[in-house]
GROMACS .gro file of C-alpha atoms in nm:
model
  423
    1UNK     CA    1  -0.750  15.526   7.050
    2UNK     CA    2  -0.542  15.604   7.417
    3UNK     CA    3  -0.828  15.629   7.669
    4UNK     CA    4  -0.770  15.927   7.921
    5UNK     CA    5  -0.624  15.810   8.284
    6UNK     CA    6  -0.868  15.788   8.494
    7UNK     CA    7  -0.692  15.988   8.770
    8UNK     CA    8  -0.734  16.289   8.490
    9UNK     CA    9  -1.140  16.293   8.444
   10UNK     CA   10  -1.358  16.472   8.663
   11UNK     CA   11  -1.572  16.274   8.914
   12UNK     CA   12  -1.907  16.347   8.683
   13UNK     CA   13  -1.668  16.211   8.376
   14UNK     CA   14  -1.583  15.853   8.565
   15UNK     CA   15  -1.965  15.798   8.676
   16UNK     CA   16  -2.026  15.837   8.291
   17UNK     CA   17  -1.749  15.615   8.213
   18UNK     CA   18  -1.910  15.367   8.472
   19UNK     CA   19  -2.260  15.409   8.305
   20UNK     CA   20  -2.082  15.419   7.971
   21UNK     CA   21  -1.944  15.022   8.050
   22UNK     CA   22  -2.209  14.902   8.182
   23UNK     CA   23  -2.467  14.979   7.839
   24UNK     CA   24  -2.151  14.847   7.628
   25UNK     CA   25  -2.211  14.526   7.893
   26UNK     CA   26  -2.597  14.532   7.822
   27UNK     CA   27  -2.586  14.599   7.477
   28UNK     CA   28  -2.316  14.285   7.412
   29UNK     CA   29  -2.517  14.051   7.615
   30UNK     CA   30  -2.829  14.117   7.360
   31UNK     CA   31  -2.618  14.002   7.100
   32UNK     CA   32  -2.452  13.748   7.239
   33UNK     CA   33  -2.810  13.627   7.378
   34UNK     CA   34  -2.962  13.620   6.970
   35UNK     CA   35  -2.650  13.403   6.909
   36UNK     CA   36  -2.680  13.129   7.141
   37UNK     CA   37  -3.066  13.183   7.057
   38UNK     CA   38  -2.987  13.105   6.716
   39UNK     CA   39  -2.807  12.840   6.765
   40UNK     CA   40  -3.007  12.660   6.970
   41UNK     CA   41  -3.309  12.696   6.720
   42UNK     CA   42  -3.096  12.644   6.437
   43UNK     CA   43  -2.956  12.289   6.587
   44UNK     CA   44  -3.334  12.206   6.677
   45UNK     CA   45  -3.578  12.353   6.404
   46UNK     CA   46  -3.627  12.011   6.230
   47UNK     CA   47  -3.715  11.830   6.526
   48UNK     CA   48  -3.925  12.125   6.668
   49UNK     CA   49  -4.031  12.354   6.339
   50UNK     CA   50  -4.180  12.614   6.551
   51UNK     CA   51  -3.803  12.669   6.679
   52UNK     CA   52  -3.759  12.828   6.317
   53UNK     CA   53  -3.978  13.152   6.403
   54UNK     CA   54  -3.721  13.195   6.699
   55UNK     CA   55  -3.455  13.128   6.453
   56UNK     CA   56  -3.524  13.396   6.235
   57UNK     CA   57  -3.607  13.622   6.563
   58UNK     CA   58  -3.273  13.503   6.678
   59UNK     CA   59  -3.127  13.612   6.299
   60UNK     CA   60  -3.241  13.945   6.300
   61UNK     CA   61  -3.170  14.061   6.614
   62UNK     CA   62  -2.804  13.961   6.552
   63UNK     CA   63  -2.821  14.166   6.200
   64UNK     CA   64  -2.972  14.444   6.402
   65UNK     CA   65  -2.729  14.428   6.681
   66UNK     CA   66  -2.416  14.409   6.419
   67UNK     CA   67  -2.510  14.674   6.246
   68UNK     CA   68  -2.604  14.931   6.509
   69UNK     CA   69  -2.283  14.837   6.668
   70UNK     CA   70  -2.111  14.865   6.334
   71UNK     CA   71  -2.290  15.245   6.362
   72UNK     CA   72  -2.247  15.355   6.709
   73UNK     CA   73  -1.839  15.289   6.673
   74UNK     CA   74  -1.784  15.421   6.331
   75UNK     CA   75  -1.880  15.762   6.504
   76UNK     CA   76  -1.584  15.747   6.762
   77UNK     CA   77  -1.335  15.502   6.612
   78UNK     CA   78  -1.260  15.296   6.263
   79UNK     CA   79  -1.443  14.918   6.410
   80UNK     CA   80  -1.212  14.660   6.484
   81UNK     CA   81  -0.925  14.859   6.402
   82UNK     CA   82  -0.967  14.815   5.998
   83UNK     CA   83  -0.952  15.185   5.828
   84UNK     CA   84  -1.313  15.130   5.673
   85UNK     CA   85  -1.407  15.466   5.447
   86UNK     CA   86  -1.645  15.709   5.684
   87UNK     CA   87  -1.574  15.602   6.005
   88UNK     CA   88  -1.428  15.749   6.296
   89UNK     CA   89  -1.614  16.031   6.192
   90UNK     CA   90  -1.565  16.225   6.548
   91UNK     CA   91  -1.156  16.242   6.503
   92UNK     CA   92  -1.150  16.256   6.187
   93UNK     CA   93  -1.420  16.592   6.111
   94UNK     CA   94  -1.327  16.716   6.456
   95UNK     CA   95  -1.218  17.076   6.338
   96UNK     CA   96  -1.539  17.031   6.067
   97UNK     CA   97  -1.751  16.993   6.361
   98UNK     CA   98  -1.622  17.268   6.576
   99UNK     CA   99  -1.676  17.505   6.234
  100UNK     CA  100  -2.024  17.401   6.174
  101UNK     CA  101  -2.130  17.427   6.540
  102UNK     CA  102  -1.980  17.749   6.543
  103UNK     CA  103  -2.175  17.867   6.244
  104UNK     CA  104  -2.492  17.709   6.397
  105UNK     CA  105  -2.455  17.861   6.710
  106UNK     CA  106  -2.348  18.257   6.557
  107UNK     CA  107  -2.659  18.199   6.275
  108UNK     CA  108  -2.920  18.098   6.499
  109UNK     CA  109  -2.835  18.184   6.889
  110UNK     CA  110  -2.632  18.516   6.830
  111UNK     CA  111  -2.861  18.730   6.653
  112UNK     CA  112  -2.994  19.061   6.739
  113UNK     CA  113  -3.363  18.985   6.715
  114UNK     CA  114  -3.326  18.631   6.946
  115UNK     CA  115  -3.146  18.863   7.198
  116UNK     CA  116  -3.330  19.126   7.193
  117UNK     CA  117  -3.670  18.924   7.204
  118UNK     CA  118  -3.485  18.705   7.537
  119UNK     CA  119  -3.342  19.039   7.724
  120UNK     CA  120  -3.687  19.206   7.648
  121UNK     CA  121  -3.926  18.900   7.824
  122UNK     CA  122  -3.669  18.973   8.065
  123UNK     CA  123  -3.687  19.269   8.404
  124UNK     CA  124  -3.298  19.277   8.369
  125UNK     CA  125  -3.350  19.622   8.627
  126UNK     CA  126  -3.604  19.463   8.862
  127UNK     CA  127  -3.358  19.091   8.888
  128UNK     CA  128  -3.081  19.354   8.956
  129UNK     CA  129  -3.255  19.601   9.196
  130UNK     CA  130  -3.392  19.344   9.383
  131UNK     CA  131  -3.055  19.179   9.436
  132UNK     CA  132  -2.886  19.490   9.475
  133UNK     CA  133  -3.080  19.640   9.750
  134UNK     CA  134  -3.039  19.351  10.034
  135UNK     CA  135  -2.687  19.528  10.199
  136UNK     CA  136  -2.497  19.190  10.228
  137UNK     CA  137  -2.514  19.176   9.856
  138UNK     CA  138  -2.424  19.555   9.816
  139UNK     CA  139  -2.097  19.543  10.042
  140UNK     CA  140  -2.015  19.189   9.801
  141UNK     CA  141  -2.043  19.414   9.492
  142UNK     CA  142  -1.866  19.676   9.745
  143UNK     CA  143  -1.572  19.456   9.799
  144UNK     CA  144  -1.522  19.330   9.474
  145UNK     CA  145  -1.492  19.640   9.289
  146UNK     CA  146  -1.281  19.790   9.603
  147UNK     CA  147  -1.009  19.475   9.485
  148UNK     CA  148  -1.021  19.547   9.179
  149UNK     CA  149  -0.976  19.935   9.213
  150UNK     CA  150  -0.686  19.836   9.398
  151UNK     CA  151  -0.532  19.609   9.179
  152UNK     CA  152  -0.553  19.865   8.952
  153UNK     CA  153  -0.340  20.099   9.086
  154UNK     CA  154  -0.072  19.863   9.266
  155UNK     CA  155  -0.023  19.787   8.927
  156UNK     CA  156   0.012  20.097   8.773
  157UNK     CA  157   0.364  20.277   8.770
  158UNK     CA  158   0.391  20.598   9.020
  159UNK     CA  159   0.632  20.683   8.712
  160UNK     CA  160   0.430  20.639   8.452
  161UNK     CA  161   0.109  20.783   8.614
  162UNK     CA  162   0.299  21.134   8.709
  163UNK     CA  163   0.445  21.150   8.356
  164UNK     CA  164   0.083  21.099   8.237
  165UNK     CA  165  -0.040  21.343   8.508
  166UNK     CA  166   0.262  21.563   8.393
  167UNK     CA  167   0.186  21.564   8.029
  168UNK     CA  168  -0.206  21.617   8.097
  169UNK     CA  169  -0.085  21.934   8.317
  170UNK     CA  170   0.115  22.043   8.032
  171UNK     CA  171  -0.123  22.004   7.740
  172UNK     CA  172  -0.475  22.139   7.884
  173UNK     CA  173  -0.318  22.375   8.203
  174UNK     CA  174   0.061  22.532   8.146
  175UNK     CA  175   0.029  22.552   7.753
  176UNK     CA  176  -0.264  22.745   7.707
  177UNK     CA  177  -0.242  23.168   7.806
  178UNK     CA  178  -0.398  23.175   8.122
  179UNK     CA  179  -0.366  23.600   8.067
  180UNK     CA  180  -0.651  23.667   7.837
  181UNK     CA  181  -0.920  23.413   8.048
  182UNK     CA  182  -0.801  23.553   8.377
  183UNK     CA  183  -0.812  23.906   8.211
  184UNK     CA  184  -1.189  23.814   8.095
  185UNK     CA  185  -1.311  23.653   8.372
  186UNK     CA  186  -1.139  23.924   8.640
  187UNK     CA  187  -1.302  24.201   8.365
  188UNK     CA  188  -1.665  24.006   8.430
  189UNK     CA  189  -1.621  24.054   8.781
  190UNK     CA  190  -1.542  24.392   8.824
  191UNK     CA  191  -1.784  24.497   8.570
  192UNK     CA  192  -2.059  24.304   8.817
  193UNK     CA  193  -1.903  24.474   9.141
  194UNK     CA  194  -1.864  24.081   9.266
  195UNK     CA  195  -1.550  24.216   9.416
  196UNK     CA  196  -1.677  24.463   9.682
  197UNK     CA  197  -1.746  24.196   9.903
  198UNK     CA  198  -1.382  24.078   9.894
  199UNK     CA  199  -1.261  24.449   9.937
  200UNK     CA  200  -1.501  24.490  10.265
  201UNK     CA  201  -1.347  24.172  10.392
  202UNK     CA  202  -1.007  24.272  10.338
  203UNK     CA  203  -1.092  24.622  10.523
  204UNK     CA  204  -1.250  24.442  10.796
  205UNK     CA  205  -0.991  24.237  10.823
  206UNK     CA  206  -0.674  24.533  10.826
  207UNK     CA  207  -0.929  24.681  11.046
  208UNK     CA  208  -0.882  24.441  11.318
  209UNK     CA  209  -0.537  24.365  11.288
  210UNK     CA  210  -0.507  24.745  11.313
  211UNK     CA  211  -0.709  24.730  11.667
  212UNK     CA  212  -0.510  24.450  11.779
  213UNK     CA  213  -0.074  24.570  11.678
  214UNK     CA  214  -0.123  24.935  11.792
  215UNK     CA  215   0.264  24.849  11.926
  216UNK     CA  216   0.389  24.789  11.564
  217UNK     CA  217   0.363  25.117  11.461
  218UNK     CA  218   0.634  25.205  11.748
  219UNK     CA  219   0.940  25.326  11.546
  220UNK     CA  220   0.808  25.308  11.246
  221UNK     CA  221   0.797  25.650  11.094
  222UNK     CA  222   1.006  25.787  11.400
  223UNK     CA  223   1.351  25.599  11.353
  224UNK     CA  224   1.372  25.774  11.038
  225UNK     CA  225   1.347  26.133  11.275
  226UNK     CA  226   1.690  26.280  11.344
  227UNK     CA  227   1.850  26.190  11.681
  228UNK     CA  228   1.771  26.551  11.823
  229UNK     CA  229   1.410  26.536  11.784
  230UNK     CA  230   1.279  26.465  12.108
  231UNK     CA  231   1.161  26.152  12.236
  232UNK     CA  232   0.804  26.312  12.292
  233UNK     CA  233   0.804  26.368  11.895
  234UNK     CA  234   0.877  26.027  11.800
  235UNK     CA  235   0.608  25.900  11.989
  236UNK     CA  236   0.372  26.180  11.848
  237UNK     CA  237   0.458  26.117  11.514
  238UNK     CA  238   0.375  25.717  11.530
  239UNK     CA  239   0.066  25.768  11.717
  240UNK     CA  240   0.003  26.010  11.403
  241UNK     CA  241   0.083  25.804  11.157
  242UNK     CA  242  -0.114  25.490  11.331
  243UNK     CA  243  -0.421  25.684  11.402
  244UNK     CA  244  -0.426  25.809  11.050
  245UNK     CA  245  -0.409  25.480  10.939
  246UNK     CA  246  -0.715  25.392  11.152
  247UNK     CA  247  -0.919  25.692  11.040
  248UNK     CA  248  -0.871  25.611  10.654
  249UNK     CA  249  -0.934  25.260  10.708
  250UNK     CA  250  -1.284  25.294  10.905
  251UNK     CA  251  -1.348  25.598  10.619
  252UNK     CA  252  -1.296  25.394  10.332
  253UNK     CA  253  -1.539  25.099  10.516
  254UNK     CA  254  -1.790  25.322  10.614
  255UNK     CA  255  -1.812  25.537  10.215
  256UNK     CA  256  -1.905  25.336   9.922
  257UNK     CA  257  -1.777  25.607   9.713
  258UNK     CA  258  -1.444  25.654   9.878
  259UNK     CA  259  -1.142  25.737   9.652
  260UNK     CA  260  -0.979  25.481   9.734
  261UNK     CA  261  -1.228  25.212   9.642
  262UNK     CA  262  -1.238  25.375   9.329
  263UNK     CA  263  -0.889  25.341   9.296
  264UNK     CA  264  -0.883  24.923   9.353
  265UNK     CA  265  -1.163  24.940   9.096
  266UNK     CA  266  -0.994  25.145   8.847
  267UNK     CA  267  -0.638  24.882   8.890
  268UNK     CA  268  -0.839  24.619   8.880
  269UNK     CA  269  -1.002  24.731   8.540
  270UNK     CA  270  -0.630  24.811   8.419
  271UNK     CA  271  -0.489  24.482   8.530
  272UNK     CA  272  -0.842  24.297   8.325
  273UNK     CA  273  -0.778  24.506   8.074
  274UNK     CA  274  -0.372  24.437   8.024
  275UNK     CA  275  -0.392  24.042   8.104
  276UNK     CA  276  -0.625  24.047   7.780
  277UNK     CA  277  -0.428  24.275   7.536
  278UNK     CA  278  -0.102  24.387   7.675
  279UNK     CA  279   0.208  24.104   7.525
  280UNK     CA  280   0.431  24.267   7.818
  281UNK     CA  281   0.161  24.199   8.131
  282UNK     CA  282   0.066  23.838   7.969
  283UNK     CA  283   0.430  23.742   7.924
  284UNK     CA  284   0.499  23.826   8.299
  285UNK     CA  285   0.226  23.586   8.378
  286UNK     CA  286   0.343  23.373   8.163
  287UNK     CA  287   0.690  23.365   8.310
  288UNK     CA  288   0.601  23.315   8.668
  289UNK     CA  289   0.369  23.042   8.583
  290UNK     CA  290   0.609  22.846   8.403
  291UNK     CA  291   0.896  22.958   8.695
  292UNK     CA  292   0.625  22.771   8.921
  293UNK     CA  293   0.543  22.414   8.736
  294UNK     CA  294   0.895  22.391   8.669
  295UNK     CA  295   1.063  22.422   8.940
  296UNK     CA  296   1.171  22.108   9.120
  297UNK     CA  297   0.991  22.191   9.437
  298UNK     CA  298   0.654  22.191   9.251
  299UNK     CA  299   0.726  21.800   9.077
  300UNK     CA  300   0.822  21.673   9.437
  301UNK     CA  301   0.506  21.792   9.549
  302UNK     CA  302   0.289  21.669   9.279
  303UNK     CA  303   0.473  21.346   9.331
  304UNK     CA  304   0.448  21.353   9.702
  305UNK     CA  305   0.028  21.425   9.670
  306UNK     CA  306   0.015  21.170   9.426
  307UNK     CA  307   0.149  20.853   9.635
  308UNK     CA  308  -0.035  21.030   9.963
  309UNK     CA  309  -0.352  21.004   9.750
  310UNK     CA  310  -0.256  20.631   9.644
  311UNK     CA  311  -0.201  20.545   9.991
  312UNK     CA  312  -0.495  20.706  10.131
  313UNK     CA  313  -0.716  20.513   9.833
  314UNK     CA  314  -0.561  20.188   9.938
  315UNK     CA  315  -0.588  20.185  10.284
  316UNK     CA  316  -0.957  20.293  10.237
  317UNK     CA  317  -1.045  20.019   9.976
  318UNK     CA  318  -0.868  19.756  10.143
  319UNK     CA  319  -1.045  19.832  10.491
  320UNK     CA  320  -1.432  19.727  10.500
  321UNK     CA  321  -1.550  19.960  10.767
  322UNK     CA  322  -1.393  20.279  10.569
  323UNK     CA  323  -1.626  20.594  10.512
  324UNK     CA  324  -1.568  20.510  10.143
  325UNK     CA  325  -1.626  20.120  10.150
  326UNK     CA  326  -1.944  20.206  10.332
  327UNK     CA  327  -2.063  20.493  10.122
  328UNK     CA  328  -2.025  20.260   9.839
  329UNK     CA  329  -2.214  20.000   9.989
  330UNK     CA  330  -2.464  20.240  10.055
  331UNK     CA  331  -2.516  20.404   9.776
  332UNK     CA  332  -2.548  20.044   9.566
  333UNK     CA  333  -2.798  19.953   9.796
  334UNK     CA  334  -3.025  20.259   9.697
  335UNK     CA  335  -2.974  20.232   9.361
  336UNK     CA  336  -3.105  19.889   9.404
  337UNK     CA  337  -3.397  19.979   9.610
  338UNK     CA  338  -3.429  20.242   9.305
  339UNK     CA  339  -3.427  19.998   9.049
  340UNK     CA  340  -3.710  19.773   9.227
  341UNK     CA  341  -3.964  20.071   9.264
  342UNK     CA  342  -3.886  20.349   9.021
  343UNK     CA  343  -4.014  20.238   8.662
  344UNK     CA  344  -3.907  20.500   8.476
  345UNK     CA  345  -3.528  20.420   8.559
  346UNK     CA  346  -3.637  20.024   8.484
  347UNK     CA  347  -3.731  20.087   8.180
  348UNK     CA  348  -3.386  20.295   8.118
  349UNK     CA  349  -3.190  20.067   8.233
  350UNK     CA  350  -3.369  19.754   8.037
  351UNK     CA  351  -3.371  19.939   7.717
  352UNK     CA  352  -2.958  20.076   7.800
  353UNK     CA  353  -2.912  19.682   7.854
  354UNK     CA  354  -3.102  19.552   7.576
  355UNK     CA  355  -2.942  19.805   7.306
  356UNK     CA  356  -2.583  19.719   7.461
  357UNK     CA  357  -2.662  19.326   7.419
  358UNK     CA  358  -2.810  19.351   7.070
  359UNK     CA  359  -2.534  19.610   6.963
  360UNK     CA  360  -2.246  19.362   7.109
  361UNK     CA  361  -2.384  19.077   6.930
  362UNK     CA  362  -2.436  19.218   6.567
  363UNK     CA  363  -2.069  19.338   6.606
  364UNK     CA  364  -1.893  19.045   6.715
  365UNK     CA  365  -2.138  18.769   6.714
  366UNK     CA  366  -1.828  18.604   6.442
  367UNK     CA  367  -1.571  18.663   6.729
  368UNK     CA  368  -1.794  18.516   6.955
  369UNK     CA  369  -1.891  18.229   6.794
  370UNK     CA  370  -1.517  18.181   6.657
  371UNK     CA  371  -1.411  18.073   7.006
  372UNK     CA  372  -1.586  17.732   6.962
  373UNK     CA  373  -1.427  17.691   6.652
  374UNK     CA  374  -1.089  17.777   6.818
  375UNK     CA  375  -1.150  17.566   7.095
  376UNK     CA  376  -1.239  17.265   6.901
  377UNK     CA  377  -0.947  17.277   6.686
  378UNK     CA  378  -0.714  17.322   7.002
  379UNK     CA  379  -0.840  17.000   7.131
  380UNK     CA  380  -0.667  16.663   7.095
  381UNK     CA  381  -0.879  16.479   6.865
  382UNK     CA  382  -0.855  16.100   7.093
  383UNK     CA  383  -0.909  16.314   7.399
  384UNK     CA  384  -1.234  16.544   7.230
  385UNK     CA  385  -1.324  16.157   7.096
  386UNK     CA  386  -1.354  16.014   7.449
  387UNK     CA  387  -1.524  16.355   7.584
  388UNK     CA  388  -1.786  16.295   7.344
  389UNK     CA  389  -1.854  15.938   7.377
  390UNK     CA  390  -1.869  15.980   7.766
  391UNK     CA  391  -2.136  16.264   7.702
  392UNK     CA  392  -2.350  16.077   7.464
  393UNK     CA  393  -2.178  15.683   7.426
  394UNK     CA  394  -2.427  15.572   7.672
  395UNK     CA  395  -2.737  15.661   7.543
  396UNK     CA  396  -2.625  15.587   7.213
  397UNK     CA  397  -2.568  15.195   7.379
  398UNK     CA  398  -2.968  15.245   7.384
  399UNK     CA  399  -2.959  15.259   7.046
  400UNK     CA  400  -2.790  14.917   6.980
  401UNK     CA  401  -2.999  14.737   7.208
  402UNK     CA  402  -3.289  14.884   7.024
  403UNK     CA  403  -3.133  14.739   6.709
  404UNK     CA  404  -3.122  14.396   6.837
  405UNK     CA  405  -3.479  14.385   6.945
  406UNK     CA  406  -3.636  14.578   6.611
  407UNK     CA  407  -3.399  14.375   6.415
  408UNK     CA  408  -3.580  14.053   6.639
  409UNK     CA  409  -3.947  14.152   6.524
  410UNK     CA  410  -3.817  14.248   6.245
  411UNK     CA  411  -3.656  13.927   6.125
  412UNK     CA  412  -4.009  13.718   6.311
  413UNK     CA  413  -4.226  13.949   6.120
  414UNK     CA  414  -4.048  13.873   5.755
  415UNK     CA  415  -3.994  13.515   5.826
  416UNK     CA  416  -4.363  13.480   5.916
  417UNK     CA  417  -4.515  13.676   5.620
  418UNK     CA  418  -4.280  13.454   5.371
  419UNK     CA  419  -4.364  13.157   5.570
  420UNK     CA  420  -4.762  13.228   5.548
  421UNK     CA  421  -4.720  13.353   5.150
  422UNK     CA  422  -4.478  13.062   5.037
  423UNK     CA  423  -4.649  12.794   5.283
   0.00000   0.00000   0.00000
């Protein structure tokens, strides 16, 4: 099997390889140890016949060591090369392996009551809050959401988000009849005499403007007066008209029941009236609306707001001391000091949590669990071979020097039972 450069591991991956050479070292010497143990008894047992207890020692630690070794390789690779039937199991079953681990991990880590019973023994709100409400980790959370709010929308198209803005303006705003609302909601407000306040303030207001342009009345009924009238007429006949228009103004103020109030009422009640049932008054409406959404004036100015409102958003999440990065911060930072002391929203929040996790699971625990099995069967199977053996190879080194001393008492203890039975 091609080992893996070394330049390509990790640093934690060569210290195992180290470790992993090192048990292969310890593990070899055993055996070769029982060898030149054996042979050493073997050559001397009849002149020394204790030397035959070491000899069988000596036998069965090399059987143990052998066959532990024969064990520990047929996992990773086929043992001296030769194609032996159910070895180099890890290669071989590597896909088989990444199936059943998925399946073990989806059946018996990614259920809904194991979650549940984990996120519930755990204050998921409290861990949070009390995170949340130190302000160095608020203005993190701050900044990281601020990046990715604006990566979000240098990505988006300024195209594509006005047709979307167009199309949304279209559906919900130009297409419906905006007569028969306006007509019921003006009716509702005339009906509750919510509109005498506006018609005082627009008295007041003519009022005072009528105060303050006594001059530009000058001429304005009198240029219509033939040229012999005399100039003392024209100016009689504006002062007239202007202080007329002062009386009528400060009489329709000061009377509730003027007329003329009665008059704006009784349009106003007309106008409610037509924009609800009249086809001629809602089509108007409907004209000039549509004359003002589609005119090009109106699209250059939706555009124009739209990339001033994209700049403005940009500039204010990029810069940290911005009202809106701070507000942010802020306001994170009292939820978390929330979450730490108000249990009512801890317990909303754990249970919100708990039902997402548990919800998540059930649905897609088989997606979840899938990716091992994808994983797995993207990996090269020499390259997943070596992973593994690094992880576990040199513990499982234990395991053959264990063999060679059990397989040592093993082989003393038969030897010496025979021995005593058959002596």
């Amino acid at each position: 099997m091609a080992r893996t450069p070394t330049h390509l591991l990790s640093a934690a991956d060569q210290e195992r390889r180290r470790g992993l050479r090192f048990m292969k070292g310890v593990a070899l010497g055993a055996l070769l140890f029982m060898a030149v143990l054996f042979a050493v008894s073997f050559a001397f047992q009849q002149q020394v016949p204790t030397l035959a207890y070491v000899r069988a020692a000596a036998e069965g630690g090399m059987v143990g060591a052998l066959a532990d070794w024969f064990a520990v390789t047929a996992l990773f690779r086929h043992p001296l090369g030769i194609p032996i039937p159910h070895t180099a199991i890890i290669p071989s079953r590597k896909d088989e392996i990444g199936r059943t681990l998925g399946e073990f991990v989806e059946t018996e880590f990614l259920r809904g009551d194991v979650v549940r019973t984990k996120l519930e023994a755990t204050a998921i709100a409290t861990r949070l809050g009390e995170w949340l409400r130190h302000p160095e980790h608020a203005e993190r959370v701050a900044a990281e959401a601020s990046a990715m709010a604006a990566g979000v929308l240098q990505a988006l198209s300024d195209d594509d988000v006005q047709e979307v803005i167009e199309d949304l303006a279209r559906e919900h705003l130009i297409a419906p009849e905006w007569g028969p609302p306006l007509g019921e909601w003006l009716g509702r407000i005339v009906d509750s005499g919510a509109h005498h306040g506006a018609v005082d303030m627009a008295l007041e207001n003519i009022q005072t403007w009528l105060a303050a342009n006594h001059a530009a009345f000058t001429g304005l009924v009198s240029r219509r007066l033939p040229s012999w009238v005399p100039s003392v007429a024209h100016r009689l006949v504006d002062d007239t008209v202007y202080n007329e228009a002062v009386k009528f103004v400060a009489a329709v103020r000061s009377d509730p029941g003027h007329p003329a109030r009665g008059a704006v009422d009784g349009y106003l009640e007309r106008l409610a009236d037509n924009l609800q049932h009249d086809p001629a008054t809602i089509g108007r409406l409907e004209d000039a609306k549509h004359a003002v959404f589609d005119s090009p004036r109106m699209r250059a100015l939706a555009a124009e707001a739209w990339n001033t409102a994209k700049a403005g958003l940009l500039r204010s999440l990029g810069d940290p001391d911005s009202g809106l990065r701070r507000r942010a911060a802020r306001a994170l930072s009292e939820i978390g000091e929330r979450l730490t002391t108000d249990a009512a929203l801890q317990h909303r929040v754990d249970s919100w949590a708990t039902g997402a996790a548990v919800f998540l699971v059930e649905r897609y625990r088989h997606d979840i669990a899938s990716i091992i099995t994808d994983t797995v069967e993207r990996w090269d199977p020499a390259e997943t071979t070596e992973k593994i053996e690094l992880m576990v190879g040199r513990d499982l080194q234990y395991i053959r020097l264990n063999g060679t001393i059990v397989g040592a008492l093993a082989g003393l203890v038969i030897f010496s039972v025979a021995h005593a039975l058959l002596g």
